[in-house]
Amino acid sequence: MKTKSEEMEKTSAIENILARKSVRAYTPKPVEKGKVDLLVKAAMAAPTAVNKQPWAFIVIDDRAVLDKLAEELPYAKMTAQAPMAIVVCGDLSKSLHGEEDQYWMLDCSAASENLLLAAESMGLGAVWTAVYPETERMAKVRTVLSLPGHIVPFNLIPIGYPQHKEEAKDKFKEENIHYNKW
C-alpha cells in the first residue's frame, strides 16, 4: 500500500508532465545558478543506451551569444529575449557505436525532455528549438559556439521566467491508442 506522500509525489509528477508547455516570452529576470545546475542535473538523469551518456550541455547566459544565436536560427528568435539557453549536444566520442551511431539522438531527446520537465517544475518557461538534423542550423551553432567536430548541436532550449501565464495543450487523442494489434 502506498503512503499518502508517495501518492502525492506520483500525482505531482503526472501533473508536472501534463502542465509542460512551450514558453517563448520571458521576463528579464536571470535564472538562478542553483536552478541552472538542477536543470542540467535533471537532463543528465535521463536514460541512455548502455548508459553511454553521449551528451554535453552548453549553458549560455552571455547576452551577445544569445543574441547571435537568435539572429542565426530562424525558429529561435525568442532567444534574444531569454535570459539564458541550454544547447543539448551529442558527443559522438561517447556514443554507443562511435560516429555512425544513431542512439545519441534518442539519448539527447530523453535528456531534453527531462530538462523541459524540470524547468516546468521550477516555474521556468522553456521551449525546444531544433538544430539537428538541419545542416545549415548545425553549422551556424557550431560556429557561434566554437564546437569541436565530434560535438553535434542537437537543440537549443531558451529558458527564463514566463512573461505570461500560459496553459498547456491537451494533446490526448484516444484514436492514437491501439491495444494488442493495429
CSV table of N, CA and C in Angstrom, one decimal, residues 9-148:
chain,number,residue,atom,x,y,z
A,9,GLU,N,3.5,12.5,-4.5
A,9,GLU,CA,4.6,12.6,-5.4
A,9,GLU,C,4.3,12.1,-6.8
A,10,LYS,N,3.6,11.0,-6.9
A,10,LYS,CA,3.2,10.5,-8.2
A,10,LYS,C,2.2,11.4,-8.9
A,11,THR,N,1.3,12.0,-8.1
A,11,THR,CA,0.3,12.9,-8.7
A,11,THR,C,1.1,14.2,-9.1
A,12,SER,N,2.0,14.6,-8.3
A,12,SER,CA,2.8,15.8,-8.7
A,12,SER,C,3.6,15.6,-10.0
A,13,ALA,N,4.2,14.5,-10.1
A,13,ALA,CA,5.0,14.2,-11.3
A,13,ALA,C,4.1,14.2,-12.5
A,14,ILE,N,2.9,13.5,-12.4
A,14,ILE,CA,2.0,13.5,-13.6
A,14,ILE,C,1.5,14.9,-13.9
A,15,GLU,N,1.1,15.6,-12.9
A,15,GLU,CA,0.6,17.0,-13.1
A,15,GLU,C,1.7,17.8,-13.7
A,16,ASN,N,2.9,17.7,-13.4
A,16,ASN,CA,4.0,18.4,-14.0
A,16,ASN,C,4.2,18.1,-15.5
A,17,ILE,N,4.1,16.8,-15.8
A,17,ILE,CA,4.2,16.3,-17.2
A,17,ILE,C,3.1,17.0,-18.0
A,18,LEU,N,1.8,16.9,-17.5
A,18,LEU,CA,0.7,17.4,-18.2
A,18,LEU,C,0.7,19.0,-18.3
A,19,ALA,N,1.4,19.6,-17.4
A,19,ALA,CA,1.4,21.1,-17.3
A,19,ALA,C,2.5,21.7,-18.3
A,20,ARG,N,3.4,20.8,-18.7
A,20,ARG,CA,4.6,21.3,-19.5
A,20,ARG,C,4.0,21.9,-20.8
A,21,LYS,N,4.6,23.1,-21.1
A,21,LYS,CA,4.2,23.8,-22.4
A,21,LYS,C,5.4,24.5,-22.9
A,22,SER,N,5.3,24.9,-24.2
A,22,SER,CA,6.4,25.7,-24.8
A,22,SER,C,6.2,27.2,-24.5
A,23,VAL,N,7.2,27.8,-23.9
A,23,VAL,CA,7.1,29.2,-23.5
A,23,VAL,C,8.1,29.9,-24.3
A,24,ARG,N,7.7,31.0,-25.0
A,24,ARG,CA,8.5,31.7,-25.9
A,24,ARG,C,8.7,33.2,-25.5
A,25,ALA,N,8.1,33.6,-24.4
A,25,ALA,CA,8.3,35.0,-23.9
A,25,ALA,C,8.7,35.0,-22.5
A,26,TYR,N,9.7,35.7,-22.2
A,26,TYR,CA,10.3,35.7,-20.8
A,26,TYR,C,10.5,37.1,-20.2
A,27,THR,N,10.5,37.1,-18.9
A,27,THR,CA,10.9,38.3,-18.2
A,27,THR,C,12.4,38.5,-18.2
A,28,PRO,N,12.9,39.6,-17.9
A,28,PRO,CA,14.4,39.8,-18.0
A,28,PRO,C,15.1,39.2,-16.7
A,29,LYS,N,14.3,38.7,-15.7
A,29,LYS,CA,14.9,38.2,-14.5
A,29,LYS,C,15.8,37.0,-14.8
A,30,PRO,N,17.1,37.0,-14.3
A,30,PRO,CA,18.0,35.9,-14.6
A,30,PRO,C,17.6,34.7,-13.8
A,31,VAL,N,18.0,33.5,-14.4
A,31,VAL,CA,17.7,32.3,-13.8
A,31,VAL,C,18.8,32.0,-12.8
A,32,GLU,N,18.5,31.7,-11.6
A,32,GLU,CA,19.5,31.5,-10.5
A,32,GLU,C,20.4,30.3,-10.8
A,33,LYS,N,21.6,30.4,-10.4
A,33,LYS,CA,22.6,29.3,-10.7
A,33,LYS,C,22.2,28.0,-10.2
A,34,GLY,N,21.6,28.0,-9.0
A,34,GLY,CA,21.1,26.7,-8.4
A,34,GLY,C,20.1,26.0,-9.3
A,35,LYS,N,19.2,26.8,-9.9
A,35,LYS,CA,18.2,26.3,-10.8
A,35,LYS,C,18.9,25.8,-12.1
A,36,VAL,N,19.8,26.5,-12.6
A,36,VAL,CA,20.5,26.1,-13.8
A,36,VAL,C,21.2,24.8,-13.6
A,37,ASP,N,21.9,24.6,-12.4
A,37,ASP,CA,22.6,23.4,-12.1
A,37,ASP,C,21.6,22.2,-12.0
A,38,LEU,N,20.4,22.5,-11.4
A,38,LEU,CA,19.4,21.5,-11.3
A,38,LEU,C,18.8,21.1,-12.7
A,39,LEU,N,18.7,22.0,-13.6
A,39,LEU,CA,18.2,21.7,-14.9
A,39,LEU,C,19.1,20.7,-15.6
A,40,VAL,N,20.4,21.0,-15.5
A,40,VAL,CA,21.4,20.1,-16.2
A,40,VAL,C,21.5,18.8,-15.5
A,41,LYS,N,21.4,18.8,-14.1
A,41,LYS,CA,21.4,17.5,-13.4
A,41,LYS,C,20.2,16.7,-13.8
A,42,ALA,N,19.0,17.3,-13.9
A,42,ALA,CA,17.8,16.6,-14.3
A,42,ALA,C,18.0,16.0,-15.7
A,43,ALA,N,18.6,16.8,-16.6
A,43,ALA,CA,18.8,16.3,-18.0
A,43,ALA,C,19.7,15.1,-18.0
A,44,MET,N,20.8,15.1,-17.2
A,44,MET,CA,21.7,14.0,-17.1
A,44,MET,C,21.1,12.8,-16.4
A,45,ALA,N,20.0,12.9,-15.8
A,45,ALA,CA,19.3,11.7,-15.1
A,45,ALA,C,18.5,10.9,-16.1
A,46,ALA,N,18.5,11.3,-17.4
A,46,ALA,CA,17.8,10.6,-18.4
A,46,ALA,C,18.4,9.2,-18.7
A,47,PRO,N,17.6,8.3,-19.2
A,47,PRO,CA,18.2,7.0,-19.6
A,47,PRO,C,19.0,7.2,-20.9
A,48,THR,N,20.0,6.3,-21.1
A,48,THR,CA,20.8,6.3,-22.3
A,48,THR,C,21.1,4.8,-22.7
A,49,ALA,N,21.3,4.6,-24.0
A,49,ALA,CA,21.7,3.3,-24.5
A,49,ALA,C,23.0,2.9,-23.8
A,50,VAL,N,23.0,1.7,-23.2
A,50,VAL,CA,24.1,1.1,-22.5
A,50,VAL,C,24.8,2.1,-21.5
A,51,ASN,N,24.0,3.1,-21.0
A,51,ASN,CA,24.5,4.1,-20.1
A,51,ASN,C,25.7,4.9,-20.6
A,52,LYS,N,25.8,5.1,-21.9
A,52,LYS,CA,26.9,5.8,-22.5
A,52,LYS,C,26.9,7.3,-22.2
A,53,GLN,N,25.7,7.9,-22.0
A,53,GLN,CA,25.6,9.3,-21.7
A,53,GLN,C,26.4,10.2,-22.7
A,54,PRO,N,26.0,10.0,-24.0
A,54,PRO,CA,26.7,10.7,-25.1
A,54,PRO,C,26.2,12.1,-25.3
A,55,TRP,N,26.3,12.9,-24.3
A,55,TRP,CA,25.8,14.3,-24.4
A,55,TRP,C,26.7,15.3,-23.7
A,56,ALA,N,26.5,16.5,-24.1
A,56,ALA,CA,27.2,17.6,-23.5
A,56,ALA,C,26.2,18.8,-23.5
A,57,PHE,N,26.3,19.7,-22.5
A,57,PHE,CA,25.4,20.8,-22.4
A,57,PHE,C,26.2,22.1,-22.4
A,58,ILE,N,25.7,23.0,-23.1
A,58,ILE,CA,26.3,24.3,-23.1
A,58,ILE,C,25.3,25.3,-22.6
A,59,VAL,N,25.6,25.8,-21.4
A,59,VAL,CA,24.8,26.8,-20.7
A,59,VAL,C,25.2,28.2,-21.2
A,60,ILE,N,24.3,28.9,-21.8
A,60,ILE,CA,24.6,30.3,-22.3
A,60,ILE,C,23.8,31.3,-21.6
A,61,ASP,N,24.5,32.3,-21.0
A,61,ASP,CA,23.9,33.4,-20.3
A,61,ASP,C,24.5,34.7,-20.8
A,62,ASP,N,25.4,34.6,-21.7
A,62,ASP,CA,26.1,35.8,-22.3
A,62,ASP,C,25.1,36.4,-23.3
A,63,ARG,N,24.7,37.7,-23.1
A,63,ARG,CA,23.7,38.3,-23.9
A,63,ARG,C,24.2,38.4,-25.4
A,64,ALA,N,25.4,38.6,-25.6
A,64,ALA,CA,25.9,38.7,-27.0
A,64,ALA,C,25.7,37.3,-27.7
A,65,VAL,N,26.0,36.3,-27.0
A,65,VAL,CA,25.9,34.9,-27.6
A,65,VAL,C,24.4,34.6,-27.9
A,66,LEU,N,23.6,34.9,-26.9
A,66,LEU,CA,22.1,34.6,-27.0
A,66,LEU,C,21.6,35.4,-28.2
A,67,ASP,N,22.0,36.7,-28.4
A,67,ASP,CA,21.5,37.5,-29.5
A,67,ASP,C,22.0,36.9,-30.8
A,68,LYS,N,23.3,36.5,-30.9
A,68,LYS,CA,23.8,35.9,-32.1
A,68,LYS,C,23.1,34.7,-32.5
A,69,LEU,N,22.8,33.8,-31.5
A,69,LEU,CA,22.0,32.6,-31.9
A,69,LEU,C,20.6,32.9,-32.3
A,70,ALA,N,20.0,33.9,-31.7
A,70,ALA,CA,18.6,34.4,-32.2
A,70,ALA,C,18.7,34.9,-33.6
A,71,GLU,N,19.7,35.6,-33.9
A,71,GLU,CA,19.9,36.1,-35.3
A,71,GLU,C,20.2,35.0,-36.3
A,72,GLU,N,20.9,34.0,-35.9
A,72,GLU,CA,21.3,33.0,-36.9
A,72,GLU,C,20.3,31.9,-37.1
A,73,LEU,N,19.4,31.6,-36.0
A,73,LEU,CA,18.5,30.5,-36.1
A,73,LEU,C,17.1,31.0,-36.3
A,74,PRO,N,16.5,30.5,-37.4
A,74,PRO,CA,15.1,31.1,-37.8
A,74,PRO,C,14.0,30.8,-36.8
A,75,TYR,N,14.1,29.7,-36.1
A,75,TYR,CA,13.0,29.3,-35.2
A,75,TYR,C,13.4,29.5,-33.7
A,76,ALA,N,14.4,30.3,-33.5
A,76,ALA,CA,14.9,30.5,-32.1
A,76,ALA,C,15.0,32.0,-31.8
A,77,LYS,N,14.1,32.8,-32.5
A,77,LYS,CA,14.2,34.3,-32.3
A,77,LYS,C,13.9,34.7,-30.8
A,78,MET,N,13.2,33.9,-30.1
A,78,MET,CA,12.9,34.2,-28.7
A,78,MET,C,14.1,34.2,-27.8
A,79,THR,N,15.2,33.6,-28.3
A,79,THR,CA,16.5,33.6,-27.6
A,79,THR,C,17.0,35.0,-27.3
A,80,ALA,N,16.6,35.9,-28.2
A,80,ALA,CA,17.0,37.3,-28.0
A,80,ALA,C,16.4,37.9,-26.7
A,81,GLN,N,15.3,37.4,-26.2
A,81,GLN,CA,14.6,37.9,-25.0
A,81,GLN,C,15.0,37.0,-23.8
A,82,ALA,N,15.4,35.8,-24.0
A,82,ALA,CA,15.6,34.8,-22.9
A,82,ALA,C,16.8,35.2,-22.1
A,83,PRO,N,16.8,35.1,-20.8
A,83,PRO,CA,18.0,35.4,-20.0
A,83,PRO,C,19.1,34.3,-20.1
A,84,MET,N,18.7,33.1,-20.7
A,84,MET,CA,19.6,32.0,-20.8
A,84,MET,C,19.1,31.0,-21.8
A,85,ALA,N,20.0,30.1,-22.2
A,85,ALA,CA,19.6,29.0,-23.0
A,85,ALA,C,20.6,27.8,-22.7
A,86,ILE,N,20.1,26.7,-23.1
A,86,ILE,CA,21.0,25.5,-23.0
A,86,ILE,C,21.0,24.8,-24.3
A,87,VAL,N,22.1,24.5,-24.9
A,87,VAL,CA,22.3,23.8,-26.1
A,87,VAL,C,22.6,22.3,-25.7
A,88,VAL,N,21.7,21.4,-26.1
A,88,VAL,CA,22.0,20.0,-25.8
A,88,VAL,C,22.7,19.5,-27.0
A,89,CYS,N,23.9,18.8,-26.8
A,89,CYS,CA,24.7,18.4,-27.8
A,89,CYS,C,24.9,16.9,-27.7
A,90,GLY,N,25.1,16.2,-28.9
A,90,GLY,CA,25.6,14.8,-28.9
A,90,GLY,C,27.1,14.8,-28.9
A,91,ASP,N,27.7,14.0,-28.1
A,91,ASP,CA,29.1,13.8,-28.1
A,91,ASP,C,29.4,12.4,-28.7
A,92,LEU,N,29.8,12.5,-30.0
A,92,LEU,CA,30.0,11.3,-30.8
A,92,LEU,C,31.1,10.4,-30.2
A,93,SER,N,32.1,11.0,-29.5
A,93,SER,CA,33.2,10.2,-28.9
A,93,SER,C,32.7,9.3,-27.8
A,94,LYS,N,31.5,9.6,-27.3
A,94,LYS,CA,30.9,8.8,-26.2
A,94,LYS,C,29.7,7.9,-26.7
A,95,SER,N,29.3,8.0,-27.9
A,95,SER,CA,28.2,7.3,-28.4
A,95,SER,C,28.4,5.8,-28.5
A,96,LEU,N,27.3,5.1,-28.5
A,96,LEU,CA,27.4,3.6,-28.4
A,96,LEU,C,28.3,3.0,-29.4
A,97,HIS,N,28.2,3.4,-30.7
A,97,HIS,CA,29.0,2.8,-31.7
A,97,HIS,C,29.8,3.8,-32.5
A,98,GLY,N,30.2,4.9,-31.8
A,98,GLY,CA,31.0,5.9,-32.4
A,98,GLY,C,30.2,6.8,-33.3
A,99,GLU,N,30.9,7.4,-34.3
A,99,GLU,CA,30.3,8.4,-35.2
A,99,GLU,C,29.1,7.9,-36.0
A,100,GLU,N,29.0,6.6,-36.3
A,100,GLU,CA,27.9,6.1,-37.1
A,100,GLU,C,26.7,5.8,-36.3
A,101,ASP,N,26.8,5.9,-35.0
A,101,ASP,CA,25.7,5.6,-34.1
A,101,ASP,C,24.6,6.6,-34.2
A,102,GLN,N,23.4,6.1,-34.1
A,102,GLN,CA,22.2,7.0,-34.1
A,102,GLN,C,21.5,7.1,-32.7
A,103,TYR,N,22.0,6.2,-31.7
A,103,TYR,CA,21.3,6.2,-30.4
A,103,TYR,C,21.5,7.5,-29.7
A,104,TRP,N,22.6,8.3,-30.0
A,104,TRP,CA,22.8,9.5,-29.3
A,104,TRP,C,21.7,10.5,-29.4
A,105,MET,N,20.9,10.4,-30.6
A,105,MET,CA,19.8,11.3,-30.8
A,105,MET,C,18.7,11.0,-29.8
A,106,LEU,N,18.5,9.7,-29.6
A,106,LEU,CA,17.4,9.2,-28.6
A,106,LEU,C,17.8,9.7,-27.2
A,107,ASP,N,19.1,9.5,-26.9
A,107,ASP,CA,19.6,9.9,-25.6
A,107,ASP,C,19.5,11.4,-25.3
A,108,CYS,N,19.8,12.2,-26.3
A,108,CYS,CA,19.7,13.6,-26.2
A,108,CYS,C,18.2,14.0,-26.1
A,109,SER,N,17.4,13.3,-26.8
A,109,SER,CA,15.9,13.6,-26.7
A,109,SER,C,15.4,13.4,-25.3
A,110,ALA,N,15.8,12.3,-24.7
A,110,ALA,CA,15.4,12.0,-23.3
A,110,ALA,C,15.9,13.0,-22.4
A,111,ALA,N,17.2,13.4,-22.5
A,111,ALA,CA,17.8,14.5,-21.7
A,111,ALA,C,17.0,15.8,-21.9
A,112,SER,N,16.7,16.1,-23.1
A,112,SER,CA,16.0,17.4,-23.4
A,112,SER,C,14.6,17.4,-22.7
A,113,GLU,N,13.9,16.3,-22.8
A,113,GLU,CA,12.6,16.2,-22.2
A,113,GLU,C,12.7,16.4,-20.6
A,114,ASN,N,13.7,15.7,-20.1
A,114,ASN,CA,13.9,15.9,-18.6
A,114,ASN,C,14.2,17.3,-18.3
A,115,LEU,N,15.0,18.0,-19.1
A,115,LEU,CA,15.3,19.4,-18.8
A,115,LEU,C,14.0,20.2,-18.9
A,116,LEU,N,13.2,20.0,-19.9
A,116,LEU,CA,11.9,20.8,-20.1
A,116,LEU,C,11.0,20.5,-18.9
A,117,LEU,N,10.9,19.3,-18.4
A,117,LEU,CA,10.0,19.0,-17.3
A,117,LEU,C,10.6,19.6,-16.0
A,118,ALA,N,11.9,19.6,-15.9
A,118,ALA,CA,12.5,20.2,-14.7
A,118,ALA,C,12.2,21.7,-14.7
A,119,ALA,N,12.3,22.4,-15.9
A,119,ALA,CA,12.0,23.8,-16.0
A,119,ALA,C,10.6,24.1,-15.5
A,120,GLU,N,9.7,23.3,-16.0
A,120,GLU,CA,8.3,23.4,-15.7
A,120,GLU,C,8.1,23.3,-14.2
A,121,SER,N,8.7,22.4,-13.5
A,121,SER,CA,8.6,22.1,-12.1
A,121,SER,C,9.1,23.3,-11.3
A,122,MET,N,10.1,24.1,-11.8
A,122,MET,CA,10.7,25.2,-11.1
A,122,MET,C,10.0,26.5,-11.4
A,123,GLY,N,8.9,26.5,-12.2
A,123,GLY,CA,8.3,27.7,-12.5
A,123,GLY,C,8.9,28.5,-13.7
A,124,LEU,N,9.8,27.8,-14.4
A,124,LEU,CA,10.5,28.4,-15.5
A,124,LEU,C,9.8,28.1,-16.8
A,125,GLY,N,10.0,28.9,-17.8
A,125,GLY,CA,9.4,28.6,-19.1
A,125,GLY,C,10.6,28.2,-20.0
A,126,ALA,N,10.3,27.3,-21.0
A,126,ALA,CA,11.3,26.8,-21.9
A,126,ALA,C,10.7,26.3,-23.2
A,127,VAL,N,11.5,26.3,-24.2
A,127,VAL,CA,11.0,25.7,-25.5
A,127,VAL,C,12.1,25.1,-26.2
A,128,TRP,N,11.8,23.9,-26.8
A,128,TRP,CA,12.8,23.1,-27.6
A,128,TRP,C,12.8,23.7,-29.0
A,129,THR,N,13.9,24.2,-29.4
A,129,THR,CA,14.1,24.6,-30.8
A,129,THR,C,15.1,23.7,-31.5
A,130,ALA,N,14.7,23.2,-32.6
A,130,ALA,CA,15.5,22.1,-33.3
A,130,ALA,C,16.7,22.8,-34.0
A,131,VAL,N,17.8,22.1,-33.8
A,131,VAL,CA,19.1,22.4,-34.6
A,131,VAL,C,19.4,21.2,-35.5
A,132,TYR,N,19.5,20.1,-34.9
A,132,TYR,CA,19.7,18.8,-35.7
A,132,TYR,C,18.4,18.4,-36.2
A,133,PRO,N,18.3,17.9,-37.4
A,133,PRO,CA,19.3,17.5,-38.4
A,133,PRO,C,19.6,18.5,-39.5
A,134,GLU,N,19.2,19.7,-39.2
A,134,GLU,CA,19.3,20.8,-40.3
A,134,GLU,C,20.7,21.2,-40.4
A,135,THR,N,21.3,20.9,-41.5
A,135,THR,CA,22.8,21.1,-41.7
A,135,THR,C,23.2,22.6,-41.6
A,136,GLU,N,22.4,23.5,-42.1
A,136,GLU,CA,22.7,24.9,-42.0
A,136,GLU,C,22.6,25.4,-40.6
A,137,ARG,N,21.6,25.0,-39.8
A,137,ARG,CA,21.5,25.4,-38.4
A,137,ARG,C,22.6,24.8,-37.6
A,138,MET,N,23.0,23.6,-37.9
A,138,MET,CA,24.1,22.9,-37.1
A,138,MET,C,25.4,23.7,-37.4
A,139,ALA,N,25.6,24.1,-38.6
A,139,ALA,CA,26.8,24.8,-38.9
A,139,ALA,C,26.9,26.2,-38.2
A,140,LYS,N,25.7,26.8,-38.2
A,140,LYS,CA,25.7,28.2,-37.5
A,140,LYS,C,26.0,28.0,-36.0
A,141,VAL,N,25.4,27.0,-35.4
A,141,VAL,CA,25.6,26.8,-33.9
A,141,VAL,C,27.0,26.4,-33.7
A,142,ARG,N,27.5,25.5,-34.5
A,142,ARG,CA,29.0,25.1,-34.4
A,142,ARG,C,29.9,26.3,-34.4
A,143,THR,N,29.6,27.2,-35.4
A,143,THR,CA,30.5,28.4,-35.5
A,143,THR,C,30.3,29.4,-34.3
A,144,VAL,N,29.1,29.7,-33.9
A,144,VAL,CA,28.8,30.6,-32.8
A,144,VAL,C,29.5,30.1,-31.5
A,145,LEU,N,29.3,28.8,-31.3
A,145,LEU,CA,29.8,28.2,-30.0
A,145,LEU,C,31.2,27.5,-30.1
A,146,SER,N,31.8,27.6,-31.3
A,146,SER,CA,33.2,27.0,-31.5
A,146,SER,C,33.2,25.5,-31.1
A,147,LEU,N,32.3,24.8,-31.6
A,147,LEU,CA,32.2,23.3,-31.2
A,147,LEU,C,33.2,22.5,-32.0
A,148,PRO,N,33.8,21.6,-31.3
A,148,PRO,CA,34.7,20.6,-32.0
A,148,PRO,C,33.9,19.7,-32.9
